CSV table of C-alpha atoms and ligand atoms in Angstrom, one decimal:
chain,number,residue,atom,x,y,z
A,1,MET,CA,0.0,0.0,-0.1
A,2,ARG,CA,1.1,3.6,-0.8
A,3,ARG,CA,1.6,5.7,2.0
A,4,ILE,CA,-0.5,9.1,1.6
A,5,LEU,CA,1.8,12.2,1.5
A,6,VAL,CA,0.5,15.6,2.4
A,7,ALA,CA,3.2,18.2,1.6
A,8,GLY,CA,3.1,22.0,2.0
A,9,ASN,CA,4.9,24.2,-0.2
A,10,TRP,CA,5.2,27.4,1.5
A,11,LYS,CA,6.9,29.3,-1.5
A,12,MET,CA,8.2,32.8,-0.9
A,13,ASN,CA,6.0,33.7,1.9
A,14,LEU,CA,6.4,34.3,5.9
A,15,THR,CA,8.7,35.9,8.0
A,16,TYR,CA,11.1,34.1,10.3
A,17,GLN,CA,8.8,34.5,13.2
A,18,GLU,CA,5.7,33.5,11.3
A,19,ALA,CA,7.6,30.4,9.9
A,20,GLY,CA,8.6,29.2,13.1
A,21,ASP,CA,5.1,29.8,14.5
A,22,LEU,CA,3.4,27.8,11.7
A,23,ALA,CA,5.8,25.1,11.9
A,24,SER,CA,5.1,24.7,15.5
A,25,ASP,CA,1.3,24.6,15.0
A,26,ILE,CA,1.1,21.8,12.4
A,27,SER,CA,0.0,18.7,13.8
A,28,GLY,CA,2.1,15.7,12.1
A,29,SER,CA,0.8,12.2,11.9
A,30,ASN,CA,1.7,9.2,13.9
A,31,ASP,CA,-0.3,7.0,11.6
A,32,SER,CA,2.1,4.7,9.3
A,33,ASN,CA,-0.4,5.4,6.5
A,34,VAL,CA,0.1,9.3,6.4
A,35,GLU,CA,3.3,11.3,6.0
A,36,VAL,CA,3.7,15.0,6.3
A,37,LEU,CA,6.3,17.3,4.9
A,38,VAL,CA,6.8,21.0,4.5
A,39,PHE,CA,8.9,23.0,2.2
A,40,PRO,CA,9.7,26.5,3.9
A,41,SER,CA,12.1,28.9,2.2
A,42,SER,CA,15.8,28.1,2.4
A,43,PRO,CA,16.6,30.4,5.2
A,44,PHE,CA,14.0,28.9,7.3
A,45,LEU,CA,14.9,25.1,6.9
A,46,SER,CA,16.7,24.8,10.1
A,47,LEU,CA,14.0,26.7,12.1
A,48,ALA,CA,11.1,24.5,10.4
A,49,ASN,CA,13.3,21.6,11.4
A,50,GLU,CA,13.7,22.5,14.9
A,51,PHE,CA,10.0,23.7,15.5
A,52,CYS,CA,7.9,21.1,13.6
A,53,ASP,CA,7.1,18.0,15.5
A,54,GLU,CA,9.4,15.0,15.0
A,55,THR,CA,6.8,13.1,12.7
A,56,ILE,CA,7.1,16.1,10.2
A,57,SER,CA,9.9,16.0,7.4
A,58,VAL,CA,11.3,19.3,6.0
A,59,GLY,CA,12.4,19.9,2.5
A,60,ALA,CA,13.8,22.5,0.4
A,61,GLN,CA,11.8,24.2,-2.6
A,62,ASN,CA,15.0,24.1,-4.8
A,63,CYS,CA,18.4,23.1,-5.2
A,64,SER,CA,21.2,23.8,-7.4
A,65,GLN,CA,22.2,21.3,-10.4
A,66,TYR,CA,25.9,21.8,-9.5
A,67,ASP,CA,27.6,20.0,-6.7
A,68,ASN,CA,29.6,22.9,-5.2
A,69,GLY,CA,31.7,25.9,-5.8
A,70,ALA,CA,31.4,29.2,-7.4
A,71,PHE,CA,27.7,29.4,-7.9
A,72,THR,CA,26.5,32.6,-6.0
A,73,GLY,CA,23.2,32.5,-4.5
A,74,GLU,CA,22.7,28.8,-5.1
A,75,VAL,CA,22.0,26.0,-2.7
A,76,SER,CA,23.5,22.6,-3.2
A,77,CYS,CA,22.1,19.3,-2.3
A,78,SER,CA,25.1,18.4,-0.2
A,79,MET,CA,24.5,21.6,1.7
A,80,LEU,CA,20.8,20.4,2.3
A,81,LYS,CA,21.9,16.9,3.4
A,82,SER,CA,24.3,18.5,5.9
A,83,MET,CA,21.4,20.2,7.5
A,84,ASP,CA,19.4,17.1,7.8
A,85,ILE,CA,17.2,17.9,4.9
A,86,ASP,CA,15.9,14.9,3.2
A,87,TRP,CA,13.5,16.2,0.6
A,88,VAL,CA,13.7,18.7,-2.2
A,89,LEU,CA,11.0,19.9,-4.8
A,90,ILE,CA,12.2,19.9,-8.5
A,91,GLY,CA,10.4,21.1,-11.6
A,92,HIS,CA,7.9,23.2,-10.1
A,93,SER,CA,6.1,25.2,-12.5
A,94,GLU,CA,7.0,28.5,-11.0
A,95,ARG,CA,10.7,27.5,-11.4
A,96,ARG,CA,10.1,26.2,-15.0
A,97,GLN,CA,8.3,29.4,-16.0
A,98,ILE,CA,9.7,32.0,-14.0
A,99,PHE,CA,13.3,30.9,-13.7
A,100,HIS,CA,13.3,29.3,-17.2
A,101,GLU,CA,14.3,25.9,-15.9
A,102,ASP,CA,13.9,23.4,-18.7
A,103,ASN,CA,13.6,19.6,-18.9
A,104,GLN,CA,17.4,19.4,-19.1
A,105,ILE,CA,18.3,21.4,-16.1
A,106,ILE,CA,15.6,19.6,-14.3
A,107,ALA,CA,17.0,16.4,-15.1
A,108,GLN,CA,20.5,17.4,-13.8
A,109,LYS,CA,19.0,18.7,-10.7
A,110,VAL,CA,17.2,15.2,-10.1
A,111,ASN,CA,20.5,13.5,-10.8
A,112,THR,CA,22.4,15.6,-8.3
A,113,ALA,CA,19.6,15.2,-5.8
A,114,ILE,CA,19.4,11.6,-6.2
A,115,ALA,CA,23.2,11.1,-5.8
A,116,GLN,CA,23.2,13.1,-2.7
A,117,GLY,CA,20.6,10.6,-1.2
A,118,LEU,CA,17.8,13.3,-1.2
A,119,ASN,CA,14.0,12.3,-2.1
A,120,VAL,CA,12.7,14.4,-4.7
A,121,ILE,CA,9.1,15.5,-5.3
A,122,PHE,CA,9.3,15.8,-9.0
A,123,CYS,CA,6.4,18.4,-10.4
A,124,CYS,CA,4.8,18.3,-13.7
A,125,GLY,CA,1.8,19.8,-15.4
A,126,GLU,CA,0.3,21.5,-18.3
A,127,MET,CA,-0.7,24.9,-19.0
A,128,LEU,CA,-4.3,25.9,-19.8
A,129,GLU,CA,-3.6,26.3,-23.8
A,130,ILE,CA,-2.0,22.8,-23.8
A,131,ARG,CA,-5.4,21.1,-22.2
A,132,ASP,CA,-7.5,23.3,-24.4
A,133,GLN,CA,-5.9,21.5,-27.3
A,134,GLY,CA,-6.5,18.1,-25.7
A,135,LEU,CA,-2.5,17.6,-25.5
A,136,GLN,CA,-2.1,17.5,-21.8
A,137,ILE,CA,-1.4,13.7,-21.5
A,138,GLU,CA,1.6,13.8,-24.0
A,139,PHE,CA,2.8,17.2,-22.7
A,140,VAL,CA,3.2,15.7,-19.1
A,141,MET,CA,4.5,12.4,-20.3
A,142,GLU,CA,7.2,14.1,-22.2
A,143,GLN,CA,8.1,16.0,-18.8
A,144,ILE,CA,8.4,12.8,-16.9
A,145,LYS,CA,10.4,11.1,-19.7
A,146,GLN,CA,13.0,13.9,-20.0
A,147,GLY,CA,13.2,14.8,-16.2
A,148,LEU,CA,13.2,11.4,-14.8
A,149,PHE,CA,13.9,8.5,-17.2
A,150,GLN,CA,17.6,9.0,-17.1
A,151,ILE,CA,17.8,7.5,-13.5
A,152,PRO,CA,18.0,3.6,-12.8
A,153,ALA,CA,14.8,2.0,-11.8
A,154,GLU,CA,16.1,1.4,-8.3
A,155,SER,CA,16.6,5.2,-7.7
A,156,PHE,CA,12.7,5.6,-8.2
A,157,LYS,CA,12.5,4.7,-4.4
A,158,GLN,CA,13.6,8.2,-3.8
A,159,ILE,CA,11.1,9.9,-6.3
A,160,VAL,CA,7.5,11.0,-5.6
A,161,ILE,CA,5.7,12.7,-8.7
A,162,ALA,CA,3.3,15.7,-8.2
A,163,TYR,CA,0.9,16.5,-11.0
A,164,GLU,CA,0.0,19.9,-10.8
A,165,PRO,CA,-1.9,21.5,-13.8
A,166,ILE,CA,-0.7,25.1,-14.2
A,167,TRP,CA,-4.2,26.5,-14.7
A,168,ALA,CA,-5.3,25.0,-11.0
A,169,ILE,CA,-2.2,26.6,-9.4
A,170,GLY,CA,-3.3,29.4,-7.0
A,171,THR,CA,-6.2,30.2,-9.0
A,172,GLY,CA,-9.0,28.3,-6.9
A,173,ALA,CA,-9.6,26.2,-9.8
A,174,THR,CA,-8.9,22.7,-8.8
A,175,ALA,CA,-8.8,19.8,-11.4
A,176,SER,CA,-11.8,17.7,-10.8
A,177,PRO,CA,-10.9,14.4,-8.9
A,178,GLU,CA,-11.9,12.6,-12.2
A,179,GLN,CA,-9.5,14.9,-14.2
A,180,ALA,CA,-6.8,14.5,-11.7
A,181,GLN,CA,-7.3,10.8,-11.5
A,182,GLU,CA,-7.2,10.2,-15.3
A,183,MET,CA,-3.7,12.0,-15.3
A,184,HIS,CA,-2.5,10.0,-12.3
A,185,ARG,CA,-3.6,6.6,-13.9
A,186,GLU,CA,-1.8,7.7,-17.3
A,187,ILE,CA,1.4,8.5,-15.3
A,188,ARG,CA,1.5,5.0,-13.6
A,189,GLU,CA,0.8,3.2,-16.9
A,190,PHE,CA,3.6,5.1,-18.6
A,191,ILE,CA,5.9,4.2,-15.7
A,192,ASN,CA,4.6,0.7,-15.9
A,193,LYS,CA,5.3,0.5,-19.6
A,194,ASN,CA,8.9,2.5,-19.7
A,195,ILE,CA,10.4,1.6,-16.4
A,196,ASN,CA,8.5,-1.6,-14.5
A,197,ALA,CA,5.3,-2.7,-12.8
A,198,GLU,CA,6.9,-2.6,-9.3
A,199,VAL,CA,8.0,1.0,-9.6
A,200,ALA,CA,4.6,2.0,-11.2
A,201,ASP,CA,2.7,0.2,-8.3
A,202,GLN,CA,4.8,1.8,-5.5
A,203,ILE,CA,5.6,5.4,-6.9
A,204,ARG,CA,3.4,7.9,-5.1
A,205,ILE,CA,1.8,10.5,-7.4
A,206,LEU,CA,0.5,13.6,-5.6
A,207,TYR,CA,-2.0,16.2,-6.9
A,208,GLY,CA,-1.3,19.9,-6.5
A,209,GLY,CA,-3.3,22.9,-7.6
A,210,SER,CA,-5.7,24.5,-5.2
A,211,VAL,CA,-6.0,21.7,-2.8
A,212,ASN,CA,-7.8,22.9,0.5
A,213,ALA,CA,-9.7,21.4,3.3
A,214,SER,CA,-13.1,21.2,1.5
A,215,ASN,CA,-11.6,19.3,-1.7
A,216,ALA,CA,-8.8,17.1,-0.3
A,217,ASP,CA,-11.3,14.1,0.8
A,218,ASN,CA,-12.6,13.9,-2.8
A,219,LEU,CA,-9.2,14.0,-4.4
A,220,PHE,CA,-7.6,11.5,-1.7
A,221,SER,CA,-10.5,9.0,-2.5
A,222,MET,CA,-9.2,8.4,-6.1
A,223,GLN,CA,-7.4,5.3,-6.6
A,224,ASP,CA,-4.1,6.8,-8.1
A,225,ILE,CA,-3.9,9.9,-6.1
A,226,ASP,CA,-1.6,9.3,-3.1
A,227,GLY,CA,-1.8,12.7,-1.4
A,228,ALA,CA,-1.4,16.6,-2.2
A,229,LEU,CA,1.2,19.3,-2.7
A,230,VAL,CA,-0.5,22.1,-1.0
A,231,GLY,CA,0.4,25.8,-1.5
A,232,GLY,CA,-1.7,28.6,-0.3
A,233,ALA,CA,-3.6,26.3,2.1
A,234,SER,CA,-0.5,25.3,3.7
A,235,LEU,CA,0.1,28.8,5.1
A,236,LYS,CA,-2.3,28.5,7.7
A,237,ALA,CA,-2.1,25.8,10.2
A,238,ASP,CA,-5.8,25.4,10.6
A,239,SER,CA,-6.3,24.6,6.8
A,240,PHE,CA,-3.2,22.4,6.5
A,241,ASN,CA,-4.1,20.3,9.8
A,242,ASN,CA,-7.5,19.8,8.2
A,243,ILE,CA,-6.0,18.4,4.9
A,244,ILE,CA,-3.9,16.2,7.2
A,245,GLN,CA,-7.0,15.2,9.0
A,246,ALA,CA,-8.8,14.3,5.6
A,247,ALA,CA,-5.8,11.9,4.8
A,248,LEU,CA,-6.0,10.4,8.2
A,249,LYS,CA,-9.8,9.6,7.8
A,250,LEU,CA,-9.3,7.5,4.5
B,1,PGA,P1,-1.8,26.1,-4.6
B,1,PGA,O1,-0.3,25.9,-5.0
B,1,PGA,O2,-2.2,25.1,-3.5
B,1,PGA,O3,-1.7,27.5,-3.9
B,1,PGA,O4,-2.6,25.9,-5.8
B,1,PGA,C1,0.2,24.5,-5.2
B,1,PGA,C2,1.5,24.6,-5.7
B,1,PGA,O5,2.1,25.3,-6.4
B,1,PGA,O6,2.4,23.4,-5.3
């Protein structure tokens, strides 16, 4: 059985004080079927690690594709590891669109993170004009192929996929549970065909895009949805805790 993962992406929000308060107000999960993760901004990683309860893991929102050296402003995977950070988000649509990270850079980041022993939430998802043309499945499969298929099958243990349609991020327009399920099933089938059946069965596929306390249970009830990557609703402890509760009720 795949463990449900509820992950909060705080993006570039909160002050130091607010990040510490939020970290201490999140109720983690002692349930072996539900895992909770938060992704604060880099300067708040240690703070969140200190203030979150011990059942919650802390991850970074980004990492460098390079190992170490003269890369001003970047944060390396080995730095994250040395701070007891075990997770990193790679390929978020904001990184792809605003910071021009293409599939090649994303694949390099995945390779570096895997080599350093980090777990990766690999984000993918189409823009509205791609869905309007009915091309969303090919588009997302190409992102997955180019960003992930260079790693060996055994490294998929370190990978979680997050399907985040761009038209649903921060807009309040969630994909319907059926739309999300359709894409998640396609992703699992694609991995089954191209990697193997065991990886396809075990890999967790999260949905992201305007997930909140009212729509989480319907999304979580779909067969191939193994949790959520939550942006806006993870910035308030109450709403994030309610999403965790929805996962615990499954
Ligand atoms: P949202 O963001 O929940 O605010 O739509 C999700 C994300 O970007 O990960």
